[in-house]
Short mmCIF file of C-alpha atoms in Angstrom, two decimals:
data_model
loop_
_atom_site.label_atom_id
_atom_site.label_comp_id
_atom_site.label_asym_id
_atom_site.label_seq_id
_atom_site.Cartn_x
_atom_site.Cartn_y
_atom_site.Cartn_z
CA UNK W 1 -10.32 -7.11 14.46
CA UNK W 2 -9.57 -10.59 15.94
CA UNK W 3 -7.06 -12.68 13.98
CA UNK W 4 -9.48 -15.62 13.28
CA UNK W 5 -11.89 -13.22 11.57
CA UNK W 6 -9.05 -11.72 9.51
CA UNK W 7 -8.01 -15.25 8.52
CA UNK W 8 -11.54 -16.11 7.38
CA UNK W 9 -12.06 -12.87 5.44
CA UNK W 10 -8.67 -13.16 3.70
CA UNK W 11 -9.34 -16.77 2.76
CA UNK W 12 -12.78 -15.97 1.34
CA UNK W 13 -11.52 -12.97 -0.63
CA UNK W 14 -8.57 -14.78 -2.17
CA UNK W 15 -10.58 -17.84 -3.17
CA UNK W 16 -12.92 -15.73 -5.34
CA UNK W 17 -10.10 -15.55 -7.88
CA UNK W 18 -10.36 -19.30 -8.61
CA UNK W 19 -13.26 -18.70 -11.03
CA UNK W 20 -11.18 -16.28 -13.13
CA UNK W 21 -8.26 -18.72 -13.22
CA UNK W 22 -10.60 -21.42 -14.51
CA UNK W 23 -11.34 -19.17 -17.52
CA UNK W 24 -7.77 -19.16 -18.84
CA UNK W 25 -7.40 -22.84 -17.99
CA UNK W 26 -10.36 -23.56 -20.29
CA UNK W 27 -9.54 -21.07 -23.06
CA UNK W 28 -5.75 -20.49 -22.91
CA UNK W 29 -5.16 -19.55 -26.55
CA UNK W 30 -8.13 -17.20 -26.73
CA UNK W 31 -7.10 -15.45 -23.50
CA UNK W 32 -3.54 -14.99 -24.79
CA UNK W 33 -4.64 -13.72 -28.21
CA UNK W 34 -7.07 -11.21 -26.69
CA UNK W 35 -4.38 -10.05 -24.28
CA UNK W 36 -1.89 -9.44 -27.11
CA UNK W 37 -4.43 -7.40 -29.08
CA UNK W 38 -5.20 -5.30 -25.99
CA UNK W 39 -1.49 -4.59 -25.48
CA UNK W 40 -1.17 -3.53 -29.12
CA UNK W 41 -4.34 -1.38 -29.12
CA UNK W 42 -3.37 0.53 -25.98
CA UNK W 43 0.11 1.28 -27.36
CA UNK W 44 -0.76 2.53 -30.85
CA UNK W 45 0.25 6.13 -30.04
CA UNK W 46 3.60 5.27 -28.46
CA UNK W 47 6.90 5.69 -30.30
CA UNK W 48 7.12 1.90 -30.69
CA UNK W 49 3.47 1.70 -31.77
CA UNK W 50 4.02 4.20 -34.56
CA UNK W 51 7.34 2.65 -35.59
CA UNK W 52 5.72 -0.75 -36.17
CA UNK W 53 2.30 0.61 -37.24
CA UNK W 54 0.37 -1.06 -34.42
CA UNK W 55 -2.83 0.57 -35.66
CA UNK W 56 -3.00 -1.85 -38.59
CA UNK W 57 -1.91 -5.00 -36.71
CA UNK W 58 -4.96 -7.27 -36.45
CA UNK W 59 -3.36 -10.69 -35.98
CA UNK W 60 -0.50 -12.48 -34.27
CA UNK W 61 1.04 -13.27 -37.65
CA UNK W 62 1.28 -9.59 -38.59
CA UNK W 63 2.71 -8.80 -35.15
CA UNK W 64 5.46 -11.39 -35.69
CA UNK W 65 6.26 -10.07 -39.17
CA UNK W 66 6.69 -6.48 -37.97
CA UNK W 67 8.13 -6.62 -34.47
CA UNK W 68 11.55 -8.26 -34.06
CA UNK W 69 12.75 -10.40 -31.15
CA UNK W 70 14.73 -8.14 -28.80
CA UNK W 71 17.40 -8.39 -26.13
CA UNK W 72 17.92 -5.82 -23.38
CA UNK W 73 20.84 -4.30 -25.28
CA UNK W 74 18.58 -3.65 -28.27
CA UNK W 75 15.85 -2.06 -26.13
CA UNK W 76 18.22 -0.07 -23.92
CA UNK W 77 18.20 3.18 -25.97
CA UNK W 78 14.43 3.47 -25.63
CA UNK W 79 14.55 2.52 -21.94
CA UNK W 80 17.18 5.22 -21.36
CA UNK W 81 14.95 7.81 -23.01
CA UNK W 82 12.23 7.03 -20.49
CA UNK W 83 14.69 6.97 -17.55
CA UNK W 84 15.63 10.52 -18.53
CA UNK W 85 11.98 11.59 -18.31
CA UNK W 86 10.49 11.04 -21.79
CA UNK W 87 7.19 9.16 -21.66
CA UNK W 88 5.06 7.38 -24.25
CA UNK W 89 8.09 5.68 -25.78
CA UNK W 90 7.18 2.00 -25.45
CA UNK W 91 4.13 2.03 -23.16
CA UNK W 92 1.10 4.30 -22.96
CA UNK W 93 1.25 4.78 -19.17
CA UNK W 94 3.95 6.91 -17.50
CA UNK W 95 6.81 4.66 -16.40
CA UNK W 96 8.03 5.76 -12.98
CA UNK W 97 9.75 2.60 -11.74
CA UNK W 98 12.71 0.63 -13.07
CA UNK W 99 13.79 -2.67 -11.52
CA UNK W 100 17.58 -2.67 -11.42
CA UNK W 101 18.92 -6.09 -12.27
CA UNK W 102 22.32 -7.39 -13.29
CA UNK W 103 21.16 -11.02 -13.45
CA UNK W 104 23.77 -13.66 -12.72
CA UNK W 105 26.09 -13.19 -15.67
CA UNK W 106 26.27 -9.53 -16.53
CA UNK W 107 28.05 -7.01 -14.34
CA UNK W 108 26.32 -4.19 -16.21
CA UNK W 109 23.03 -3.14 -14.63
CA UNK W 110 19.78 -3.54 -16.50
CA UNK W 111 16.85 -1.22 -15.80
CA UNK W 112 13.62 -3.09 -16.44
CA UNK W 113 10.54 -0.84 -16.76
CA UNK W 114 7.73 -1.49 -14.28
CA UNK W 115 4.39 0.18 -15.05
CA UNK W 116 1.44 0.71 -12.72
CA UNK W 117 -0.37 -2.01 -14.69
CA UNK W 118 2.48 -4.44 -14.13
CA UNK W 119 2.61 -3.69 -10.41
CA UNK W 120 -1.11 -4.26 -9.91
CA UNK W 121 -2.08 -6.76 -12.62
CA UNK W 122 1.08 -8.85 -12.65
CA UNK W 123 3.37 -8.68 -9.59
CA UNK W 124 0.76 -8.12 -6.87
CA UNK W 125 -1.81 -10.23 -8.68
CA UNK W 126 0.72 -13.08 -8.76
CA UNK W 127 1.34 -12.77 -5.04
CA UNK W 128 -2.38 -12.89 -4.31
CA UNK W 129 -2.87 -15.84 -6.67
CA UNK W 130 -0.10 -17.75 -4.90
CA UNK W 131 -1.99 -17.39 -1.62
CA UNK W 132 -5.27 -18.15 -3.38
CA UNK W 133 -3.99 -21.47 -4.76
CA UNK W 134 -2.37 -22.45 -1.48
CA UNK W 135 -5.56 -21.77 0.48
CA UNK W 136 -7.68 -23.53 -2.12
CA UNK W 137 -5.53 -26.65 -1.68
CA UNK W 138 -5.32 -26.36 2.10
CA UNK W 139 -8.77 -25.57 3.47
CA UNK W 140 -7.69 -25.75 7.12
CA UNK W 141 -4.75 -23.38 6.77
CA UNK W 142 -4.15 -20.92 9.60
CA UNK W 143 -1.50 -19.03 7.68
CA UNK W 144 -3.11 -15.63 8.27
CA UNK W 145 -3.13 -16.15 12.03
CA UNK W 146 0.56 -15.27 11.89
CA UNK W 147 3.02 -13.47 9.62
CA UNK W 148 5.12 -14.27 6.58
CA UNK W 149 8.89 -13.92 6.98
CA UNK W 150 10.04 -12.31 3.73
CA UNK W 151 13.62 -12.01 2.54
CA UNK W 152 14.11 -9.64 -0.38
CA UNK W 153 17.08 -7.96 -1.94
CA UNK W 154 19.40 -5.62 -0.10
CA UNK W 155 18.69 -2.41 -1.95
CA UNK W 156 17.32 1.07 -1.59
CA UNK W 157 15.26 3.08 -4.04
CA UNK W 158 17.12 5.82 -5.92
CA UNK W 159 15.49 8.70 -7.79
CA UNK W 160 16.60 10.63 -10.86
CA UNK W 161 14.75 12.58 -13.58
CA UNK W 162 11.42 11.93 -11.82
CA UNK W 163 11.93 8.19 -12.17
CA UNK W 164 13.00 5.70 -9.49
CA UNK W 165 15.03 2.52 -9.61
CA UNK W 166 16.07 -0.28 -7.26
CA UNK W 167 15.71 -4.02 -6.73
CA UNK W 168 12.28 -5.31 -7.74
CA UNK W 169 11.72 -6.41 -4.14
CA UNK W 170 12.40 -2.85 -2.97
CA UNK W 171 9.92 -1.43 -5.51
CA UNK W 172 7.28 -3.94 -4.45
CA UNK W 173 7.80 -3.17 -0.76
CA UNK W 174 7.65 0.60 -1.40
CA UNK W 175 4.28 0.19 -3.15
CA UNK W 176 2.96 -2.69 -1.08
CA UNK W 177 -0.78 -2.69 -0.30
CA UNK W 178 -1.69 -2.37 3.37
CA UNK W 179 -2.96 -5.96 3.68
CA UNK W 180 0.40 -7.34 2.57
CA UNK W 181 2.45 -5.11 4.85
CA UNK W 182 0.24 -5.99 7.82
CA UNK W 183 0.81 -9.73 7.32
CA UNK W 184 4.59 -9.55 6.71
CA UNK W 185 7.73 -9.39 8.81
CA UNK W 186 10.29 -7.79 9.10
CA UNK W 187 9.19 -4.16 8.75
CA UNK W 188 9.65 -2.28 5.50
CA UNK W 189 12.51 -0.32 7.05
CA UNK W 190 14.50 -3.46 7.80
CA UNK W 191 13.53 -5.19 4.55
CA UNK W 192 15.04 -2.31 2.60
CA UNK W 193 18.35 -2.23 4.49
CA UNK W 194 21.26 -2.37 2.04
CA UNK W 195 24.07 -3.80 4.20
CA UNK W 196 23.59 -7.59 4.27
CA UNK W 197 25.22 -8.51 7.60
CA UNK W 198 23.46 -5.73 9.54
CA UNK W 199 20.22 -6.64 7.80
CA UNK W 200 20.48 -10.29 8.93
CA UNK W 201 20.93 -9.25 12.55
CA UNK W 202 18.01 -6.81 12.37
CA UNK W 203 15.73 -9.44 10.78
CA UNK W 204 16.54 -11.97 13.48
CA UNK W 205 15.95 -9.49 16.30
CA UNK W 206 12.59 -8.41 14.89
CA UNK W 207 11.20 -11.79 13.81
CA UNK W 208 12.27 -14.25 16.50
CA UNK W 209 9.39 -13.23 18.78
CA UNK W 210 6.76 -13.09 16.02
CA UNK W 211 4.26 -15.84 15.22
CA UNK W 212 5.75 -16.74 11.83
CA UNK W 213 3.57 -19.12 9.78
CA UNK W 214 5.26 -18.90 6.37
CA UNK W 215 8.51 -17.94 4.62
CA UNK W 216 9.12 -16.26 1.26
CA UNK W 217 12.49 -15.85 -0.47
CA UNK W 218 15.31 -17.36 -2.53
CA UNK W 219 16.33 -20.80 -1.09
CA UNK W 220 20.08 -20.19 -0.89
CA UNK W 221 19.86 -16.89 1.02
CA UNK W 222 16.86 -17.96 3.11
CA UNK W 223 18.87 -20.96 4.29
CA UNK W 224 21.66 -18.64 5.45
CA UNK W 225 19.13 -16.61 7.45
CA UNK W 226 17.33 -19.62 8.96
CA UNK W 227 20.55 -21.34 10.03
CA UNK W 228 21.72 -18.09 11.64
CA UNK W 229 18.39 -17.87 13.50
CA UNK W 230 18.78 -21.43 14.80
CA UNK W 231 22.33 -20.71 15.98
CA UNK W 232 21.39 -17.50 17.79
CA UNK W 233 18.29 -18.98 19.46
CA UNK W 234 19.96 -22.31 20.36
CA UNK W 235 17.28 -24.33 18.56
CA UNK W 236 17.72 -27.35 16.29
CA UNK W 237 14.33 -27.10 14.58
CA UNK W 238 12.50 -23.98 13.43
CA UNK W 239 9.28 -25.44 14.86
CA UNK W 240 10.76 -24.93 18.33
CA UNK W 241 10.80 -21.19 17.64
CA UNK W 242 7.74 -20.95 15.39
CA UNK W 243 5.40 -23.92 16.09
CA UNK W 244 2.75 -22.73 13.59
CA UNK W 245 4.96 -22.78 10.50
CA UNK W 246 3.21 -24.42 7.56
CA UNK W 247 4.65 -23.34 4.17
CA UNK W 248 7.70 -21.93 2.40
CA UNK W 249 7.11 -19.95 -0.83
CA UNK W 250 10.34 -20.04 -2.83
CA UNK W 251 11.75 -19.15 -6.23
CA UNK W 252 14.80 -17.75 -7.99
CA UNK W 253 16.90 -20.93 -8.02
CA UNK W 254 16.18 -24.66 -8.25
CA UNK W 255 15.10 -25.94 -4.86
CA UNK W 256 16.26 -29.56 -5.22
CA UNK W 257 19.90 -29.08 -4.11
CA UNK W 258 18.60 -27.50 -0.89
CA UNK W 259 15.61 -29.74 -0.13
CA UNK W 260 17.32 -32.11 2.31
CA UNK W 261 18.91 -29.22 4.21
CA UNK W 262 15.48 -27.61 4.65
CA UNK W 263 13.94 -30.89 5.76
CA UNK W 264 16.54 -31.11 8.55
CA UNK W 265 15.54 -27.78 10.06
CA UNK W 266 11.84 -28.23 9.22
CA UNK W 267 11.32 -31.89 10.24
CA UNK W 268 7.59 -32.29 9.62
CA UNK W 269 6.19 -34.24 6.68
CA UNK W 270 3.13 -31.98 6.51
CA UNK W 271 5.22 -28.81 6.04
CA UNK W 272 4.69 -27.61 2.47
CA UNK W 273 6.88 -26.01 -0.18
CA UNK W 274 5.34 -23.85 -2.92
CA UNK W 275 7.43 -22.65 -5.85
CA UNK W 276 6.96 -19.48 -7.90
CA UNK W 277 8.59 -18.24 -11.09
CA UNK W 278 8.95 -14.48 -11.21
CA UNK W 279 11.54 -11.93 -12.24
CA UNK W 280 11.99 -8.19 -12.70
CA UNK W 281 10.16 -8.53 -16.04
CA UNK W 282 7.06 -10.16 -14.58
CA UNK W 283 5.36 -12.86 -12.55
CA UNK W 284 5.05 -15.91 -14.76
CA UNK W 285 4.06 -19.15 -13.06
CA UNK W 286 2.90 -20.63 -9.74
CA UNK W 287 2.85 -24.10 -8.24
CA UNK W 288 -0.87 -24.83 -8.09
CA UNK W 289 -0.83 -28.25 -6.40
CA UNK W 290 0.52 -29.55 -3.11
CA UNK W 291 3.70 -31.65 -3.37
CA UNK W 292 4.32 -30.82 -7.04
CA UNK W 293 7.36 -29.66 -9.00
CA UNK W 294 5.27 -28.24 -11.84
CA UNK W 295 4.25 -24.60 -12.20
CA UNK W 296 1.03 -23.35 -13.74
CA UNK W 297 1.76 -20.73 -16.42
CA UNK W 298 -0.39 -17.70 -15.58
CA UNK W 299 -1.98 -16.38 -18.76
CA UNK W 300 -3.88 -13.26 -17.67
CA UNK W 301 -1.16 -11.11 -16.08
CA UNK W 302 -0.68 -8.79 -19.04
CA UNK W 303 2.08 -10.99 -20.48
CA UNK W 304 1.95 -12.58 -23.94
CA UNK W 305 4.22 -15.61 -24.32
CA UNK W 306 6.29 -16.94 -27.18
CA UNK W 307 8.94 -19.65 -27.16
CA UNK W 308 12.13 -20.44 -29.09
CA UNK W 309 13.08 -24.16 -29.23
CA UNK W 310 16.60 -24.42 -27.82
CA UNK W 311 17.63 -26.84 -30.56
CA UNK W 312 17.39 -23.91 -33.01
CA UNK W 313 18.16 -21.03 -30.62
CA UNK W 314 20.61 -18.51 -32.05
CA UNK W 315 20.88 -20.27 -35.41
CA UNK W 316 19.81 -19.09 -38.85
CA UNK W 317 16.97 -21.60 -38.56
CA UNK W 318 15.72 -20.20 -35.23
CA UNK W 319 11.98 -20.72 -34.83
CA UNK W 320 9.52 -18.85 -32.62
CA UNK W 321 6.18 -20.40 -31.61
CA UNK W 322 3.22 -19.08 -29.59
CA UNK W 323 1.79 -21.03 -26.68
CA UNK W 324 -0.36 -23.12 -29.03
CA UNK W 325 2.78 -24.40 -30.78
CA UNK W 326 4.79 -25.79 -27.85
CA UNK W 327 5.50 -29.49 -27.31
CA UNK W 328 5.99 -31.51 -24.16
CA UNK W 329 9.45 -31.87 -22.56
CA UNK W 330 11.35 -29.72 -25.07
CA UNK W 331 13.54 -26.88 -23.80
CA UNK W 332 12.43 -23.42 -24.90
CA UNK W 333 13.84 -19.92 -24.46
CA UNK W 334 11.08 -17.61 -23.18
CA UNK W 335 10.02 -14.49 -25.13
CA UNK W 336 7.54 -12.05 -23.56
CA UNK W 337 5.47 -9.03 -24.54
CA UNK W 338 4.30 -7.21 -21.41
CA UNK W 339 2.12 -4.51 -19.88
CA UNK W 340 5.31 -2.57 -19.12
CA UNK W 341 6.15 -2.15 -22.80
CA UNK W 342 8.63 -4.97 -23.35
CA UNK W 343 7.90 -6.09 -26.91
CA UNK W 344 9.02 -9.62 -27.89
CA UNK W 345 11.74 -9.52 -25.23
CA UNK W 346 14.01 -12.49 -24.47
CA UNK W 347 14.24 -12.76 -20.69
CA UNK W 348 17.11 -15.27 -20.80
CA UNK W 349 15.30 -18.17 -19.10
CA UNK W 350 14.58 -21.62 -20.49
CA UNK W 351 11.57 -23.77 -19.60
CA UNK W 352 10.07 -27.08 -20.61
CA UNK W 353 6.39 -28.00 -20.58
CA UNK W 354 5.28 -30.92 -18.42
CA UNK W 355 1.58 -30.51 -19.28
CA UNK W 356 -0.33 -28.88 -22.14
CA UNK W 357 -3.78 -28.98 -20.52
CA UNK W 358 -3.37 -26.94 -18.44
CA UNK W 359 -0.02 -25.43 -19.41
CA UNK W 360 2.46 -26.35 -16.69
CA UNK W 361 6.21 -25.78 -16.87
CA UNK W 362 9.49 -26.32 -15.10
CA UNK W 363 12.30 -23.80 -15.30
CA UNK W 364 15.24 -25.63 -16.84
CA UNK W 365 17.93 -22.94 -16.87
CA UNK W 366 19.20 -19.83 -18.59
CA UNK W 367 20.03 -19.27 -22.25
CA UNK W 368 23.46 -18.07 -21.12
CA UNK W 369 23.72 -20.61 -18.31
CA UNK W 370 24.28 -23.89 -20.07
CA UNK W 371 27.34 -25.69 -21.39
CA UNK W 372 27.37 -26.71 -25.00
CA UNK W 373 31.05 -26.53 -25.89
CA UNK W 374 31.12 -30.18 -26.99
CA UNK W 375 27.48 -30.68 -28.07
CA UNK W 376 26.47 -31.92 -24.61
CA UNK W 377 23.61 -29.38 -24.09
CA UNK W 378 24.00 -29.46 -20.31
CA UNK W 379 21.28 -27.44 -18.54
CA UNK W 380 21.11 -26.15 -14.96
CA UNK W 381 18.17 -28.46 -14.34
CA UNK W 382 20.45 -31.43 -15.13
CA UNK W 383 23.23 -30.36 -12.79
CA UNK W 384 20.88 -29.40 -9.96
CA UNK W 385 19.16 -32.77 -10.11
CA UNK W 386 22.47 -34.64 -10.33
CA UNK W 387 23.83 -32.76 -7.30
CA UNK W 388 20.68 -33.53 -5.31
CA UNK W 389 20.71 -37.21 -6.28
CA UNK W 390 24.42 -37.70 -5.57
CA UNK W 391 24.23 -35.88 -2.24
CA UNK W 392 21.34 -38.10 -1.16
CA UNK W 393 23.15 -41.28 -2.23
CA UNK W 394 26.37 -40.40 -0.40
CA UNK W 395 24.85 -38.61 2.62
CA UNK W 396 26.58 -35.28 2.04
CA UNK W 397 25.37 -31.71 1.51
CA UNK W 398 26.30 -29.22 -1.20
CA UNK W 399 26.04 -25.51 -0.40
CA UNK W 400 26.96 -24.04 -3.79
CA UNK W 401 28.65 -24.93 -7.06
CA UNK W 402 29.60 -23.70 -10.50
CA UNK W 403 30.76 -25.54 -13.63
CA UNK W 404 32.86 -24.56 -16.65
CA UNK W 405 34.44 -26.44 -19.56
CA UNK W 406 38.03 -27.62 -19.83
CA UNK W 407 38.68 -26.85 -23.48
CA UNK W 408 40.17 -29.39 -25.85
CA UNK W 409 43.85 -29.04 -26.62
CA UNK W 410 46.05 -30.87 -29.07
CA UNK W 411 45.79 -34.60 -28.19
CA UNK W 412 43.71 -33.75 -25.10
CA UNK W 413 39.98 -34.24 -24.77
CA UNK W 414 37.65 -31.82 -23.09
CA UNK W 415 35.89 -32.16 -19.74
CA UNK W 416 33.79 -30.26 -17.24
CA UNK W 417 35.43 -28.70 -14.20
CA UNK W 418 33.42 -28.10 -11.05
CA UNK W 419 33.92 -25.93 -7.98
CA UNK W 420 31.78 -27.31 -5.14
CA UNK W 421 31.39 -25.96 -1.62
CA UNK W 422 30.07 -28.60 0.76
CA UNK W 423 28.15 -28.06 3.97
CA UNK W 424 28.86 -31.71 4.75
CA UNK W 425 31.67 -33.28 2.73
CA UNK W 426 31.47 -36.81 1.27
CA UNK W 427 33.71 -39.45 2.84
CA UNK W 428 35.55 -39.90 -0.45
CA UNK W 429 35.58 -37.12 -3.04
CA UNK W 430 36.57 -39.58 -5.78
CA UNK W 431 33.48 -41.68 -5.11
CA UNK W 432 31.36 -38.50 -5.19
CA UNK W 433 33.00 -37.44 -8.46
CA UNK W 434 32.25 -40.79 -10.12
CA UNK W 435 28.66 -40.88 -8.86
CA UNK W 436 28.00 -37.31 -9.99
CA UNK W 437 29.32 -38.10 -13.45
CA UNK W 438 27.12 -41.21 -13.70
CA UNK W 439 24.05 -39.33 -12.50
CA UNK W 440 24.62 -36.60 -15.07
CA UNK W 441 24.79 -39.23 -17.79
CA UNK W 442 21.51 -40.76 -16.61
CA UNK W 443 19.83 -37.33 -16.75
CA UNK W 444 21.23 -36.04 -20.05
CA UNK W 445 21.58 -38.34 -23.06
CA UNK W 446 23.75 -35.83 -24.96
CA UNK W 447 26.25 -35.71 -22.11
CA UNK W 448 26.11 -39.51 -21.87
CA UNK W 449 26.91 -39.82 -25.59
CA UNK W 450 29.92 -37.50 -25.29
CA UNK W 451 31.15 -39.41 -22.24
CA UNK W 452 30.76 -42.87 -23.83
CA UNK W 453 34.17 -44.55 -23.62
CA UNK W 454 35.63 -41.07 -22.99
CA UNK W 455 35.04 -40.51 -26.70
CA UNK W 456 34.74 -36.71 -26.54
CA UNK W 457 34.71 -35.85 -22.85
CA UNK W 458 36.92 -37.10 -20.07
CA UNK W 459 35.41 -37.64 -16.58
CA UNK W 460 34.46 -34.46 -14.80
CA UNK W 461 36.91 -32.82 -12.40
CA UNK W 462 35.96 -31.45 -8.96
CA UNK W 463 37.65 -28.68 -6.98
CA UNK W 464 36.57 -28.67 -3.33
CA UNK W 465 35.91 -25.10 -2.23
CA UNK W 466 37.00 -23.80 1.13
CA UNK W 467 34.31 -22.68 3.56
CA UNK W 468 32.55 -19.44 2.56
CA UNK W 469 34.27 -19.31 -0.84
CA UNK W 470 31.11 -18.40 -2.80
CA UNK W 471 30.01 -15.95 -0.11
CA UNK W 472 33.39 -14.23 -0.29
CA UNK W 473 33.26 -14.17 -4.09
CA UNK W 474 29.80 -12.56 -4.05
CA UNK W 475 31.04 -10.06 -1.48
CA UNK W 476 33.94 -9.11 -3.79
CA UNK W 477 31.40 -8.58 -6.57
CA UNK W 478 29.18 -6.48 -4.23
CA UNK W 479 26.41 -9.03 -4.71
CA UNK W 480 25.51 -10.11 -1.20
CA UNK W 481 21.78 -10.32 -0.55
CA UNK W 482 18.54 -12.10 -1.27
CA UNK W 483 18.27 -11.51 -5.02
CA UNK W 484 21.77 -12.50 -6.20
CA UNK W 485 22.59 -15.99 -7.46
CA UNK W 486 25.68 -18.04 -8.17
CA UNK W 487 26.18 -18.58 -11.94
CA UNK W 488 25.83 -22.37 -12.14
CA UNK W 489 26.96 -23.09 -15.70
CA UNK W 490 28.99 -21.16 -18.23
CA UNK W 491 30.56 -21.84 -21.62
CA UNK W 492 33.46 -19.61 -20.49
CA UNK W 493 35.93 -20.13 -17.63
CA UNK W 494 35.90 -16.57 -16.21
CA UNK W 495 33.89 -17.28 -13.04
CA UNK W 496 35.65 -20.56 -12.35
CA UNK W 497 39.10 -19.03 -12.72
CA UNK W 498 38.17 -16.23 -10.30
CA UNK W 499 36.93 -18.81 -7.78
CA UNK W 500 40.01 -21.04 -8.18
CA UNK W 501 42.23 -18.02 -7.49
CA UNK W 502 40.17 -16.96 -4.48
CA UNK W 503 40.10 -20.56 -3.21
CA UNK W 504 43.90 -20.56 -3.04
CA UNK W 505 44.00 -17.32 -1.06
CA UNK W 506 43.40 -18.84 2.36
#
């Protein structure tokens, strides 16, 4: 079949979904309530369903009263029962797949259940909706005339007790529908390679002669790949290699610290960037407008949402609200109930709402990835934006960073200590340090209050990382590859101390 016909058919098929999306845009609370009741009804005969008497739950209020908020550690015993072959524990369908995830803070692996319903009605549905929204906003797109360069995790699938586990990206590739495999590069075999350096070389060799029209992957690792491609092909712009490039679909980390570096290698104003918010636990939100930083919360993927205001998170006064109870611009921890049997599960992310009609969000950080040692409530969103702003002001480029507190001692005030690896260093690190501190104060009033006249916090301190420091640290942790992320903020000094030690071992 000729490519133009394939492009037209794909565009028509994907755009049919717009009418269904309009339904949850118009009736968000009703769609969410009906979804929750369906999840409960289908799980009445499970171990969890009987434990909490799902059969008699007829309202959200009763659901909240009976089912507690859970962390992975609290759900792990039931998950392990299913990994060993027992079914019907927390979901009515057999659970065959588990997405192995250690996140950014925990060395211990988590095994997140992935049901057939979640694969089809959440993960793959999200991928199709992303294309649907992009094509709806860009009528003249020729994206399907070429292929999408995807960069997933470096992992294989492992089997045990008739269940399988691996990176989510590996699970998705293993079960990928034919249409998606046909339009993607590199091949499944290369995508699933586990050794990062060999994988990079194989990707470059396979993709450099393809007609690549889009990218998909985590910004930090994708940038490593794209810069390597430019070096090996002796090009300065990716358009020299792939003239039909039109969009980059990204997620996993905040894009702002990397934006200017991407614009250098993709120097066309009309090139587009589309953000997604997904994780092993589900596909949550999609950028639905060109040139926007806001993500539309997807309400019909088999996920019921609740939110914990961060100003009460972890306290005796902790509150939990459904979607109808959220307010604009407040930070919330996300709680989900899913079609893989995660019941009122805290995923560890924080978001804030930028619109309530429709519900649009921005990911602001992680519940474990913020600094609040001195009441400053510093979020990853704050530091990412401050890094991007300072780098633009001083014409430098930051590759990676992490931040930890300097604890108060007798007669000594606290501070924040940074480790920053630059791609292009500032002319004067002291000027950069001062500007970064000022930009943080302008973005976070709590930090500004603690910094006022050095009342509680002294000026931040910066350690300049040697080249490849963060890469070497990830390699030591066996975390090289497209799904692993640098822990940006921590209330503890463990990561920073490891990096300081490694930075001195030149």
